[in-house]
PDB file of C-alpha atoms in Angstrom:
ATOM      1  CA  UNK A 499      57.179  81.287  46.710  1.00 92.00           C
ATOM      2  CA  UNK A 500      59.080  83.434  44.120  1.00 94.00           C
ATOM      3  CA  UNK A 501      60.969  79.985  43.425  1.00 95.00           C
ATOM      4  CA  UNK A 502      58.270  77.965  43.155  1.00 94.00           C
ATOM      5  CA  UNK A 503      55.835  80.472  40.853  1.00 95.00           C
ATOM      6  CA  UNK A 504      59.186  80.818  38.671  1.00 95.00           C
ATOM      7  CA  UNK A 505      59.363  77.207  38.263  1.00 93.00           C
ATOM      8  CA  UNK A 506      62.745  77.269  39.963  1.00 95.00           C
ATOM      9  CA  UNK A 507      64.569  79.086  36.680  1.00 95.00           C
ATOM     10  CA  UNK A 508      66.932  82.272  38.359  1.00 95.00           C
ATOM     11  CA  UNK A 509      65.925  83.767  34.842  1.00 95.00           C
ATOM     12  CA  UNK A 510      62.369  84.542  35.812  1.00 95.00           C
ATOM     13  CA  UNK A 511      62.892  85.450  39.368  1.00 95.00           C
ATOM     14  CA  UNK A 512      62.739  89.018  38.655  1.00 95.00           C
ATOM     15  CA  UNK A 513      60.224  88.609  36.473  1.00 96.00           C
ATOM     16  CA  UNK A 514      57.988  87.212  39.122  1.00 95.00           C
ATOM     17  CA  UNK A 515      59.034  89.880  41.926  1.00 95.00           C
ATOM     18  CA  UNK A 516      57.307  92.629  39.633  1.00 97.00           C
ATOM     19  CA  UNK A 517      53.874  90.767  39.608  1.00 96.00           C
ATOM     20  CA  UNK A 518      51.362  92.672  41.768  1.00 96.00           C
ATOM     21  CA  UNK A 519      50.980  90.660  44.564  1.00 96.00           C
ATOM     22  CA  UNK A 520      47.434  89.401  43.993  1.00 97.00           C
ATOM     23  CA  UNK A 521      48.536  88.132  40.729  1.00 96.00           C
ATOM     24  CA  UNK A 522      51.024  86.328  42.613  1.00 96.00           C
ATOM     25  CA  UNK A 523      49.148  85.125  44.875  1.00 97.00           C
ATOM     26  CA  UNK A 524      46.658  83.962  42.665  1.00 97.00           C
ATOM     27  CA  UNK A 525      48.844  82.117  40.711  1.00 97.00           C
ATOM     28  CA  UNK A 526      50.433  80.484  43.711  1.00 97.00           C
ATOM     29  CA  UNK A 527      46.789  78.953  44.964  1.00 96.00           C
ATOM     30  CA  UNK A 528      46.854  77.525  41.287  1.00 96.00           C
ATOM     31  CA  UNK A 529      49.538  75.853  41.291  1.00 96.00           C
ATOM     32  CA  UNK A 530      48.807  74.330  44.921  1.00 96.00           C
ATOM     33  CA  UNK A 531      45.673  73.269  43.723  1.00 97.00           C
ATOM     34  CA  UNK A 532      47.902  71.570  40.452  1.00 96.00           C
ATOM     35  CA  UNK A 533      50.304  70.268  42.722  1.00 96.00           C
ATOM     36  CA  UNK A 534      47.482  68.772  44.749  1.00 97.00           C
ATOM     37  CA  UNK A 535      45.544  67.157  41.893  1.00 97.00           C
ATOM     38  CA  UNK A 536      48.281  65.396  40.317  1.00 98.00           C
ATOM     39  CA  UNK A 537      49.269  63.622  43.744  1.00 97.00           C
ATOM     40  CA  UNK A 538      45.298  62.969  43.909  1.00 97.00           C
ATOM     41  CA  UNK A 539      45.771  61.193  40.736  1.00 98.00           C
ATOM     42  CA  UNK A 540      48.453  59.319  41.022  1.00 97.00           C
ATOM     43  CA  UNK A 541      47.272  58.098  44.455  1.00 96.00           C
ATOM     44  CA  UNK A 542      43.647  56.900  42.845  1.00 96.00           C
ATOM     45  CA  UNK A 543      45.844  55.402  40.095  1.00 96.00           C
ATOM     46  CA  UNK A 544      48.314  52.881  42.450  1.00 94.00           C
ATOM     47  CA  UNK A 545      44.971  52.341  44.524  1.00 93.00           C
ATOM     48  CA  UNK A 546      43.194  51.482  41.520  1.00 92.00           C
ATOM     49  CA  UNK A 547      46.512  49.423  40.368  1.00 93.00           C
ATOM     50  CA  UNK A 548      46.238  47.638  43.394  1.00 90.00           C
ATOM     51  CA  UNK A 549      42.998  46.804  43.905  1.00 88.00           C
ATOM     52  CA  UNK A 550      42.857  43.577  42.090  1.00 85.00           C
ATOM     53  CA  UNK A 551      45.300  41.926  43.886  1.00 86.00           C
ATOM     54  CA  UNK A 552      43.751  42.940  47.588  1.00 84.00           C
ATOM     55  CA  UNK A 553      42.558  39.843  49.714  1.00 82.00           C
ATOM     56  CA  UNK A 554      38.977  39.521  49.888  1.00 80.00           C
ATOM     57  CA  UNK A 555      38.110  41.429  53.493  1.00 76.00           C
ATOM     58  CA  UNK A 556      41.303  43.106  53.517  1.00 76.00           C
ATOM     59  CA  UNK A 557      40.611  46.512  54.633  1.00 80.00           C
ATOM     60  CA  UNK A 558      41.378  49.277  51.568  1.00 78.00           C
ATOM     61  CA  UNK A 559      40.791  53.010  51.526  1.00 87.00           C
ATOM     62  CA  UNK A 560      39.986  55.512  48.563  1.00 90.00           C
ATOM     63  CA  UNK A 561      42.464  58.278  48.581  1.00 94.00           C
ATOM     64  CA  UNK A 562      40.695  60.608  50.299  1.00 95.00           C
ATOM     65  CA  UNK A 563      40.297  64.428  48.163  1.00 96.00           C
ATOM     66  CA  UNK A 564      42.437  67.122  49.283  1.00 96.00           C
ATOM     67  CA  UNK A 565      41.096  69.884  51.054  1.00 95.00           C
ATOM     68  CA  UNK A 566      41.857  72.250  48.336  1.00 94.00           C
ATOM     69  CA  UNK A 567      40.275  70.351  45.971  1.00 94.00           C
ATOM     70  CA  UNK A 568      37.043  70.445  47.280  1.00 91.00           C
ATOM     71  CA  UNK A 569      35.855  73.669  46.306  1.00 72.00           C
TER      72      UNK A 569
END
């Protein structure tokens, strides 16, 4: 998590390890939510990309919204 909330620089590991722990974990559920949100976007995107080239009938699902994104 430290890894991750220090965007994987070994500079700002300490850094992070002194946030209070709410802070933390606040800003972790943030960028989860981020993380999730871009992959929901670039899954509409190739699904929108796609859809004109689909055969008529052919069976095509929306990217369905993440959980976390729901709120």
């Amino acid at each position: 998590m430290v890894r991750e909330l220090a965007e994987w620089n070994p500079d700002r590991y300490r850094e992070v390890t002194r946030w209070l722990l709410r802070e933390a974990l606040l800003a972790y559920s943030q960028k989860l939510k981020n993380d999730a949100r871009e992959a929901y976007r670039f899954d509409v995107l190739a699904y929108l990309l796609q859809l004109p080239w689909r055969k008529k009938g052919a069976k095509s699902q929306a990217p369905v919204i993440p959980e976390i994104l729901k709120d």
